[in-house]
Coordinates of C-alpha atoms and ligand atoms in Angstrom, one line a residue:
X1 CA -7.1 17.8 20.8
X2 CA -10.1 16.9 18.6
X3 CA -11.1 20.3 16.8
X4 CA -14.7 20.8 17.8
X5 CA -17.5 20.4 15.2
X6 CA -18.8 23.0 12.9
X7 CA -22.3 23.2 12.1
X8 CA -21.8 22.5 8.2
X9 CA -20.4 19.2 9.4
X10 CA -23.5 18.2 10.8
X11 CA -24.3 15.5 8.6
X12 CA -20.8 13.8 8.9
X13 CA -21.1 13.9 12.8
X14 CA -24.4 12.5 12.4
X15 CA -23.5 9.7 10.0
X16 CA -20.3 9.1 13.0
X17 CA -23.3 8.4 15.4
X18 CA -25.3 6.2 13.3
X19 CA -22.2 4.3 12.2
X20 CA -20.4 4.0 15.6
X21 CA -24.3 2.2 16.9
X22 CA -23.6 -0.8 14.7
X23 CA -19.9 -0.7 13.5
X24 CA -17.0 -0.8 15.6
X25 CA -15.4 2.1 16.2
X26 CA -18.4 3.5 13.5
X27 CA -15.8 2.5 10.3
X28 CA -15.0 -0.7 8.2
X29 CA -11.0 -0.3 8.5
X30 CA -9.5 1.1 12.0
X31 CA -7.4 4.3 10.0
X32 CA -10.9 5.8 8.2
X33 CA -11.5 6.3 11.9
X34 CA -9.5 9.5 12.3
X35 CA -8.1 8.0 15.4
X36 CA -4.7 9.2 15.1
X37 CA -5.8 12.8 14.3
X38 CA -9.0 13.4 16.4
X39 CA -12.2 14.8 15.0
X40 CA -14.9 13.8 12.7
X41 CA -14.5 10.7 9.8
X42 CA -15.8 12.7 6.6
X43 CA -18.5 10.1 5.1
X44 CA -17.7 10.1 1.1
X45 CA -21.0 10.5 -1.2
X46 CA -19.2 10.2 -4.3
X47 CA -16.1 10.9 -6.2
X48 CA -15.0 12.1 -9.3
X49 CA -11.4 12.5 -10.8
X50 CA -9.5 14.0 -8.0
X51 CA -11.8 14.3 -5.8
X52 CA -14.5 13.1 -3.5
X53 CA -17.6 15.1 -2.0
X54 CA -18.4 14.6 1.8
X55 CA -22.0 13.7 3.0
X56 CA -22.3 17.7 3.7
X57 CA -21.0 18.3 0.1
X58 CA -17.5 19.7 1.1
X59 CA -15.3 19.0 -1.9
X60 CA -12.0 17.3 -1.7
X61 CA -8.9 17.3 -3.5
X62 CA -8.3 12.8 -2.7
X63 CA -4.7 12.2 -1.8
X64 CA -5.6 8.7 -0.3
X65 CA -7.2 7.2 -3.5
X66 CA -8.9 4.3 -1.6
X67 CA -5.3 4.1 -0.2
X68 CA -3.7 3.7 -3.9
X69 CA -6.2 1.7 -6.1
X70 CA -7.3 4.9 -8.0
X71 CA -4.4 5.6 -10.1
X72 CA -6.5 6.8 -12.6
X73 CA -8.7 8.7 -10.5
X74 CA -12.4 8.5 -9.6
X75 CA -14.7 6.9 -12.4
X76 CA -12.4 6.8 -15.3
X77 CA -14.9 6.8 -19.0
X78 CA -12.7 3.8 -20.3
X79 CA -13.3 1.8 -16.2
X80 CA -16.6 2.5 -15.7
X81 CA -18.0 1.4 -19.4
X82 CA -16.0 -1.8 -18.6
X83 CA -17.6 -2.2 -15.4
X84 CA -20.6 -1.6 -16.6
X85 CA -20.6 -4.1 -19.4
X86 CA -19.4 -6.7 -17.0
X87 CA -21.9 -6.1 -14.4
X88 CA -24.7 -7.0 -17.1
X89 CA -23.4 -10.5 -17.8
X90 CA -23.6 -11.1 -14.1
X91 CA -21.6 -10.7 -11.2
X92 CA -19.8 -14.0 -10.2
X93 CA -20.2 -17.5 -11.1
X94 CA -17.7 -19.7 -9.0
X95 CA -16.5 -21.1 -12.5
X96 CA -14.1 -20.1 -14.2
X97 CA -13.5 -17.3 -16.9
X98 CA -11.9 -15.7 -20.0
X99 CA -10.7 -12.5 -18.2
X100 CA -8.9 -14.2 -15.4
X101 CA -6.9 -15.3 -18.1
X102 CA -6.5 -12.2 -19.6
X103 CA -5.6 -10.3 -16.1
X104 CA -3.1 -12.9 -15.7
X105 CA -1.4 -12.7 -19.3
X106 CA -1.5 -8.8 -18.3
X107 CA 0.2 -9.4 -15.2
X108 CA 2.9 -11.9 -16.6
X109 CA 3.6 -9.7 -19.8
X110 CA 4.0 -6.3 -17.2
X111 CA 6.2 -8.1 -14.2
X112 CA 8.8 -10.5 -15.6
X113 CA 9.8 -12.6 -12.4
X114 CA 5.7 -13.6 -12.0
X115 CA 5.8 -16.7 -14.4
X116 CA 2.7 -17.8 -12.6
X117 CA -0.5 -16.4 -10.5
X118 CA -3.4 -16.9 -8.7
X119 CA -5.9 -14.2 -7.9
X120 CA -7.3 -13.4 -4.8
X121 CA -9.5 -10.9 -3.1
X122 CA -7.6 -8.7 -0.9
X123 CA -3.9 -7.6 -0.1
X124 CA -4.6 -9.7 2.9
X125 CA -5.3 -13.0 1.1
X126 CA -2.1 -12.5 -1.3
X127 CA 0.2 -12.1 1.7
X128 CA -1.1 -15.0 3.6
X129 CA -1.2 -17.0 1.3
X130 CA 2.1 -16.6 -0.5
X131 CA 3.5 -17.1 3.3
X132 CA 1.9 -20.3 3.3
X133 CA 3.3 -21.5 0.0
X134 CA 6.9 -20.3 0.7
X135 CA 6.8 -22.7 3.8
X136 CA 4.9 -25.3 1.8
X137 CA 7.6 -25.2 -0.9
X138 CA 10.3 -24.5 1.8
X139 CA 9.6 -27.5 4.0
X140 CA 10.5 -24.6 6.6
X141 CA 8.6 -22.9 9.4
X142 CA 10.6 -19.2 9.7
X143 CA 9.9 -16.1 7.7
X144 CA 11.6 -12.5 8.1
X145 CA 9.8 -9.4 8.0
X146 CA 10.7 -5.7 9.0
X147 CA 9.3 -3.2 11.4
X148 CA 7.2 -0.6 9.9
X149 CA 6.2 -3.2 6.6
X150 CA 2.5 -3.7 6.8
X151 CA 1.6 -6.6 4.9
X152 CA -2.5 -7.5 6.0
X153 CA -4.1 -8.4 8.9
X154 CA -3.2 -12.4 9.1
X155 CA -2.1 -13.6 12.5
X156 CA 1.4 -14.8 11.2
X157 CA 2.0 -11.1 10.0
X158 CA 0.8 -9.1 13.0
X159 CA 4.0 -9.0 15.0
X160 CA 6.9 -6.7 16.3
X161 CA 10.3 -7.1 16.9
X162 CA 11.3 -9.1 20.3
X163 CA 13.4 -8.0 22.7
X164 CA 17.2 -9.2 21.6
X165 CA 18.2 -8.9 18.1
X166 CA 17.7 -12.1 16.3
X167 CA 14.5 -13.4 19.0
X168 CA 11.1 -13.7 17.6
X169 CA 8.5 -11.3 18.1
X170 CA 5.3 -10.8 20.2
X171 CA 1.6 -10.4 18.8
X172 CA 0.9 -7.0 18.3
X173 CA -2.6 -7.7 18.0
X174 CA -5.1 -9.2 21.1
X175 CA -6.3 -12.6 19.9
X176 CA -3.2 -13.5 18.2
X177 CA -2.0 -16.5 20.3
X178 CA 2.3 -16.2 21.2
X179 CA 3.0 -19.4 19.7
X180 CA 1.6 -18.3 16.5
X181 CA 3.9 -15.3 16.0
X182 CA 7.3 -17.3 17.5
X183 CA 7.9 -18.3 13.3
X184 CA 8.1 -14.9 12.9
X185 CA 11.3 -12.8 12.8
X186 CA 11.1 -9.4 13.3
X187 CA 14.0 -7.3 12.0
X188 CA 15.1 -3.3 11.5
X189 CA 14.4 -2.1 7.8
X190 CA 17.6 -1.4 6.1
X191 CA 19.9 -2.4 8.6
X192 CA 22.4 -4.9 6.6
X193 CA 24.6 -5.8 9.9
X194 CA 21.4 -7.0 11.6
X195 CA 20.2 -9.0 8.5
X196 CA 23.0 -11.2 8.0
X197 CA 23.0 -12.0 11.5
X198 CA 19.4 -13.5 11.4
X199 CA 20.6 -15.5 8.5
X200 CA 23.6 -16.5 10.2
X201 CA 21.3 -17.8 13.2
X202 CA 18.1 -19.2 11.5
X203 CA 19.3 -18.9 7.9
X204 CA 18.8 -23.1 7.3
X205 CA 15.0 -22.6 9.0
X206 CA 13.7 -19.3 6.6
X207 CA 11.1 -19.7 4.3
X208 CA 10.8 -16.3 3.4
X209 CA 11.8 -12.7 3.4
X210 CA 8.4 -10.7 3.1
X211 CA 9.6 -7.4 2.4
X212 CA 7.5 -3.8 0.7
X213 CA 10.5 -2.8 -1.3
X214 CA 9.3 1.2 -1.0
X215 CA 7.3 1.1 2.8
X216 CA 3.9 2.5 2.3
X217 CA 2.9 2.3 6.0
X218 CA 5.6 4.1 7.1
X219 CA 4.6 6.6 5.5
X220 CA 7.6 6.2 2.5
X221 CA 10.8 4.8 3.0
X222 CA 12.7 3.2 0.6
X223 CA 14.8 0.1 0.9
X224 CA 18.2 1.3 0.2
X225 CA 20.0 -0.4 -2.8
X226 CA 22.5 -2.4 -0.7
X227 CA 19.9 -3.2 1.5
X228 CA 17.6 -4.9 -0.8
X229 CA 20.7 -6.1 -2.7
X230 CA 22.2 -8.1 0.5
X231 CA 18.4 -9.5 1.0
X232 CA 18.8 -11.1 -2.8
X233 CA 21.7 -12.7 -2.1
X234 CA 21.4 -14.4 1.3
X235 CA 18.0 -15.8 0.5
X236 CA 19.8 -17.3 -2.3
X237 CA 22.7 -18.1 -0.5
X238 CA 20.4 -19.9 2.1
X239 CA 17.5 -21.4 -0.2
X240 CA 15.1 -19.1 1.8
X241 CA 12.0 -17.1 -0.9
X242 CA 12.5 -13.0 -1.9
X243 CA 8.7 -12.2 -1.4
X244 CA 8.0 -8.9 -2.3
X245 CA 4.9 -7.1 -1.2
X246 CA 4.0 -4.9 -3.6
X247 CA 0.0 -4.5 -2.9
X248 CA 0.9 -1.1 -2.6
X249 CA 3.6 -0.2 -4.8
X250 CA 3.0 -2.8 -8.0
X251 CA 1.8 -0.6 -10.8
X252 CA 1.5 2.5 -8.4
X253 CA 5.3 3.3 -8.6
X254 CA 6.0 2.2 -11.7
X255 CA 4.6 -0.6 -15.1
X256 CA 6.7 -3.5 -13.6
X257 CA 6.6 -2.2 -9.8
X258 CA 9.3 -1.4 -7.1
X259 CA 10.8 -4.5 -8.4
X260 CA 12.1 -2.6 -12.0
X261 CA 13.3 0.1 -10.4
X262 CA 15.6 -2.1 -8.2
X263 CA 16.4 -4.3 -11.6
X264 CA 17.8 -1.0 -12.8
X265 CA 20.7 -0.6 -10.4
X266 CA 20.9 -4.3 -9.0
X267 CA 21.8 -6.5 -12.5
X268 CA 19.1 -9.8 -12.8
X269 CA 17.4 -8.9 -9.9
X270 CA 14.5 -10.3 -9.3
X271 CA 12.2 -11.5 -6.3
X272 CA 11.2 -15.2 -6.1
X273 CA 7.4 -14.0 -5.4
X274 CA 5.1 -11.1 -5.3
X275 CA 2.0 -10.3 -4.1
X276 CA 0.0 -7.8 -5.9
X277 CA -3.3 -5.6 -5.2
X278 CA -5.0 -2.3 -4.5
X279 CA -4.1 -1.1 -8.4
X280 CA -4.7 -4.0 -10.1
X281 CA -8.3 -4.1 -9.3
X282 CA -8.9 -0.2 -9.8
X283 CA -10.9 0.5 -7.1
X284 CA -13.1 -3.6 -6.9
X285 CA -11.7 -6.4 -4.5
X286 CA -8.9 -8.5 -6.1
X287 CA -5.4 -9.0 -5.6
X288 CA -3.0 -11.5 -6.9
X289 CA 0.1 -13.5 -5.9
X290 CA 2.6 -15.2 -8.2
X291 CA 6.3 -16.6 -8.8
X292 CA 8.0 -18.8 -10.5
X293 CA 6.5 -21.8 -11.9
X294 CA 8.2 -24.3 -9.6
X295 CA 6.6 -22.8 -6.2
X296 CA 3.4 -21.6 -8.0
X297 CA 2.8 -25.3 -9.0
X298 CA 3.2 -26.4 -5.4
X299 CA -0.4 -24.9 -5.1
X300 CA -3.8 -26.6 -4.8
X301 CA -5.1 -28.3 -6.9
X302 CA -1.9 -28.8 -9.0
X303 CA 0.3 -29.4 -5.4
X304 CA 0.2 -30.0 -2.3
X305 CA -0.7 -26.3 -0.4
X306 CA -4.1 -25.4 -0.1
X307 CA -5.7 -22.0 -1.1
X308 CA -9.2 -21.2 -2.6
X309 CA -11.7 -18.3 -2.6
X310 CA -15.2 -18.3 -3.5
X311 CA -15.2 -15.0 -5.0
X312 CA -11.5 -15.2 -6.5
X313 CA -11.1 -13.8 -10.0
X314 CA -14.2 -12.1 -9.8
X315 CA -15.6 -11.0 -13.2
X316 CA -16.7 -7.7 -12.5
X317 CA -13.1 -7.2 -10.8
X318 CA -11.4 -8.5 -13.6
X319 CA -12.8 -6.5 -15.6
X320 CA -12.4 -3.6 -14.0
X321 CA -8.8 -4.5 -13.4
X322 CA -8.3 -5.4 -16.7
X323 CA -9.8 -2.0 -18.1
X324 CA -7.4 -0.3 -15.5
X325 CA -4.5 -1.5 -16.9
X326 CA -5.0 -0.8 -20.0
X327 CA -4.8 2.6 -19.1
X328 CA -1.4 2.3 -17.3
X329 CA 0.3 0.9 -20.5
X330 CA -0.3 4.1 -22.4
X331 CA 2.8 6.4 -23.7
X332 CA 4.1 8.5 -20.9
X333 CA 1.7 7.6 -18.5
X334 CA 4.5 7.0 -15.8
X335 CA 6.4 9.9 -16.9
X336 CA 3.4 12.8 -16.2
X337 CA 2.2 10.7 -13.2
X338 CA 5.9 11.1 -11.3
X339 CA 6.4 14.2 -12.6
X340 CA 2.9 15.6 -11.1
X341 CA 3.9 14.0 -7.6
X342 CA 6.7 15.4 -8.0
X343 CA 5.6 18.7 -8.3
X344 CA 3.6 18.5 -4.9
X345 CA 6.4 17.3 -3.2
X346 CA 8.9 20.0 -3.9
X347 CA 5.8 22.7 -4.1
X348 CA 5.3 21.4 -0.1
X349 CA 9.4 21.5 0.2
X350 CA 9.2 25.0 -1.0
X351 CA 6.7 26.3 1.0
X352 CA 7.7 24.9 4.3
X353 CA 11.5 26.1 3.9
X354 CA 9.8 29.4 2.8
X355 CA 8.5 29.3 6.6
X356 CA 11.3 27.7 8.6
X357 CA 9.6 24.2 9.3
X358 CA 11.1 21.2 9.1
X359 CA 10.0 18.9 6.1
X360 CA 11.2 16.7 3.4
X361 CA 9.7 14.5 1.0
X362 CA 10.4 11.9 -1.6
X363 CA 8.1 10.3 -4.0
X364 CA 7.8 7.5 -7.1
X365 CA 5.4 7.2 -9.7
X366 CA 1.8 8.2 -7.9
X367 CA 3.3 7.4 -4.2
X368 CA 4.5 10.0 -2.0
X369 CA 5.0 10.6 1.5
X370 CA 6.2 13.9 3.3
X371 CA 8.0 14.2 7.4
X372 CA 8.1 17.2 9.5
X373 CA 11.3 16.0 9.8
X374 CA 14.8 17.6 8.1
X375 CA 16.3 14.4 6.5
X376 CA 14.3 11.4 4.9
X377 CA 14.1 8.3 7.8
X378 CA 15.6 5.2 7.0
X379 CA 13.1 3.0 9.9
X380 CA 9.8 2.7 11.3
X381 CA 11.5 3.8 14.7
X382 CA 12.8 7.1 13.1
X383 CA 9.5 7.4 11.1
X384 CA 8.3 7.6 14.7
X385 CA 10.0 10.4 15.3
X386 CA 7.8 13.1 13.7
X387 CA 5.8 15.4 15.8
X388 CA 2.3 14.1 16.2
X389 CA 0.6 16.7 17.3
X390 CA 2.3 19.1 14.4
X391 CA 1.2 17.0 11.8
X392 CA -2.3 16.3 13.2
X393 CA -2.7 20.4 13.4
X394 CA -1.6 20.5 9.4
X395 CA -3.8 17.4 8.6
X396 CA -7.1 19.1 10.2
X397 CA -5.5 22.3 8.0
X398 CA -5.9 20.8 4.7
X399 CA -9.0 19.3 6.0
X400 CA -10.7 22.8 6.4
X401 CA -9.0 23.7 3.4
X402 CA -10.6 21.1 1.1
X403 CA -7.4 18.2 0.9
X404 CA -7.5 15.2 2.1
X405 CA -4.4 13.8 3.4
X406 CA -3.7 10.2 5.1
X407 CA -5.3 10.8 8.1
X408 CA -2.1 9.4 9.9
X409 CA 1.4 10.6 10.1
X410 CA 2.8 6.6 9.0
X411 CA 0.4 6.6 5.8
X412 CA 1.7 6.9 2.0
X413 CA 0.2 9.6 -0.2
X414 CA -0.9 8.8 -3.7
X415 CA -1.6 11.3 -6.9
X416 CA -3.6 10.2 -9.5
X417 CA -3.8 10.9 -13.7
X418 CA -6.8 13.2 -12.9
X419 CA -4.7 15.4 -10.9
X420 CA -4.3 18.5 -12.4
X421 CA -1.3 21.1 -12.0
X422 CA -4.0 23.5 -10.9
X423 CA -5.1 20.9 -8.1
X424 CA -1.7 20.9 -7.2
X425 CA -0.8 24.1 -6.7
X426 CA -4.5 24.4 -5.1
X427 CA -3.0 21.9 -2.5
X428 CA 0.5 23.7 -2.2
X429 CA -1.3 27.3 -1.8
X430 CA -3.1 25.8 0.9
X431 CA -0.1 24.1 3.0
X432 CA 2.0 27.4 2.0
X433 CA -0.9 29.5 3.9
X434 CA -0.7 26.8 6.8
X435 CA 3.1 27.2 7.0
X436 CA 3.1 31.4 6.6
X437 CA 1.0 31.3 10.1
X438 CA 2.5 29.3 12.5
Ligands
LIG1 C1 -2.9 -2.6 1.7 C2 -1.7 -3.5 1.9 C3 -1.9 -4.9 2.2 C4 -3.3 -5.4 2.6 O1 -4.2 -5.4 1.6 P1 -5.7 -5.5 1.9 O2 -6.4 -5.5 0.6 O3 -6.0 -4.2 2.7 O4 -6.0 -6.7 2.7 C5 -0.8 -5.7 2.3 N1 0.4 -5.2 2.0 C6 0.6 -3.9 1.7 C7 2.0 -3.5 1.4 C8 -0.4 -3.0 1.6 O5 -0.2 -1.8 1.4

């Protein structure tokens, strides 16, 4: 299935080699690896705006974005002069600093339910953590997550749905031990019915719901409005903690996250706690998790739940953050950004119902994701669905065509403000082209 290798590819392949020597699988992150759609891992020499230049210097229009971090695009003026300045009063100093206070006034002021934060390094960190202080603050062992939700790499967190509705789920990683995973319930995104039986069962023993409001490694799937209204209400009604994961979709989908948009048809809603990353750090290492002031202050060295991180709040990351921000808050900024990903997802629409295939597509903010499917799946399992080898066939497409797509059929998309209309219809030319022949 892997489409052989052209000779202006050569130094890609090459890099592959040299990489694959010394680096598992030759890549830092399992999905860089192409795995999913065979061929050759395009090694990135730089980037600017929209795109990113391979190590043979094929141009790219960037759909991945560092997989959503570069809202802005590549090496925005007003990021890189604040990086810049930051790098040149040093790079870390394991004290603390002025701009970790000002990333966390930002934060506050943006997302009203986060009264309180801590920053982190990765996605990964924020998840685990906030898991560890909703038991802390619980006094209770269980916590509720949903197929098809990726929320880092923690042992806890690595886990698929058992057998029986309502049983606890099995490792889906080697090396994660069974009895580390049997706190974790694994249930069906947006299915209410099975929901409030879980709650009926373990409701007393729940920590937390850990939940991405719009799944971004799913591809996209929303939580329905119901859905996400019925999860307020029972971890109310049983004590247990809202977390929403929102690495992905926090200041990608909208200023104040998934979490505003569902404030807009559910009244007062609000999670207990969030988890934040990828945007909030523009492109450097940092995340972020917060809440309310009553479970935020039940961490170390205030409480009794232990976290800490020697690079945490880095100042070159806060800055670069903070810059990034800045940028986001600007008049309109939301508006032309969904209305650009917009415009490639009903471009796409167009051209595949021009052709016969079967595709739809749905978007929010600078987060899209598109199925060879005909309706929008409401699960991972239907997700699943999608013809592998179809999409791997358009993915290596674009490829040869200069776009870079999610190299997966279960990834997000993301468009940045350096996206042009003409990069767009670029990118819906070349997909119409694709269609036309098959
Ligand atoms: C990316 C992501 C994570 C993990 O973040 P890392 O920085 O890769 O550790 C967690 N949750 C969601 C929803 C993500 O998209």
């Amino acid at each position: 299935m892997a489409p052989s290798t052209s000779p202006d590819n050569s130094r890609n392949t090459l890099l592959f080699e040299r990489a694959r020597a010394l680096i598992p699988g030759g890549v830092n992150s399992p999905v860089r690896a192409f795995k999913a759609v065979g061929g050759t891992p395009r090694f990135v020499q730089r980037a600017q705006g929209a795109y990113f230049w391979d190590a043979d210097g094929k141009r790219y229009i960037d759909y991945i974005g560092s997989w959503g971090p570069m809202i802005l695009g590549h090496g925005h003026p007003a990021v890189v002069e604040a990086v810049q300045k930051a790098v040149l009063e040093g790079f870390s100093y394991g004290a603390p600093t002025e701009r970790e206070v000002e990333l966390a006034e930002e934060i506050v002021k943006l997302v009203p339910s986060i009264e309180m934060l801590r920053l982190v390094s990765s996605g990964t960190e924020a998840t685990m953590s906030v898991i560890r202080l909703a038991r802390g603050a619980t006094g209770r062992s269980k916590i509720i997550k949903f197929e098809g939700c990726y929320h880092g790499h923690s042992d806890a967190l690595l886990v698929k749905a058992g057998s029986g509705l309502a049983t606890f789920g099995s490792p889906t990683s080697a090396g994660v031990p069974p009895e580390v995973v049997q706190h974790t319930l694994v249930l069906e995104y947006n299915h209410i019915a099975q929901l409030e039986e879980a709650f009926a069962v373990h409701g007393k023993d729940i920590a937390c719901l850990m939940i991405e409001p719009i799944a971004g490694n799913m591809n996209f799937v929303r939580a329905s409005v119901p859905f996400m209204k019925r999860c307020r209400e029972l971890c109310t009604q049983y004590g247990a903690l809202l977390v929403f994961d929102e690495v992905m979709t926090g200041f990608r989908v909208a200023l104040g996250g998934a979490q505003s948009l569902f404030a807009r048809s559910i009244p007062g809603f609000k999670p207990d706690m969030t988890a934040l990353g990828k945007v909030i750090g523009g492109g450097m290492p940092m995340a972020a998790f917060g809440g309310t002031r009553a479970v935020m202050e039940q961490l170390a060295p205030l409480g009794p739940v232990y976290q800490a991180g020697t690079l945490s709040g880095n100042p070159v990351a806060t800055a670069c953050g903070l810059a990034t921000l800045r940028e986001l808050q600007k008049p309109g900024f939301y508006e032309a950004l969904g209305q650009r990903t917009r415009s490639l997802t009903s471009g796409l629409t167009k051209a595949a119902a021009q052709a016969g295939i079967p595709f739809c597509a749905d978007s929010e903010g600078g987060m899209f994701g598109f199925f060879l499917l005909g309706t929008l799946p409401q699960n991972y399992a239907t997700v699943m669905t999608t013809d592998s080898p179809a999409f791997n066939r358009f993915f290596h497409a674009m490829l040869d065509k200069g776009v870079y797509y999610a190299p997966a059929l279960y990834e997000a998309g993301f468009v940045s403000a350096a996206h042009t209309a003409e990069d767009i219809a670029a990118t819906v030319e070349a997909a119409a082209e694709f269609f036309a022949a098959r």
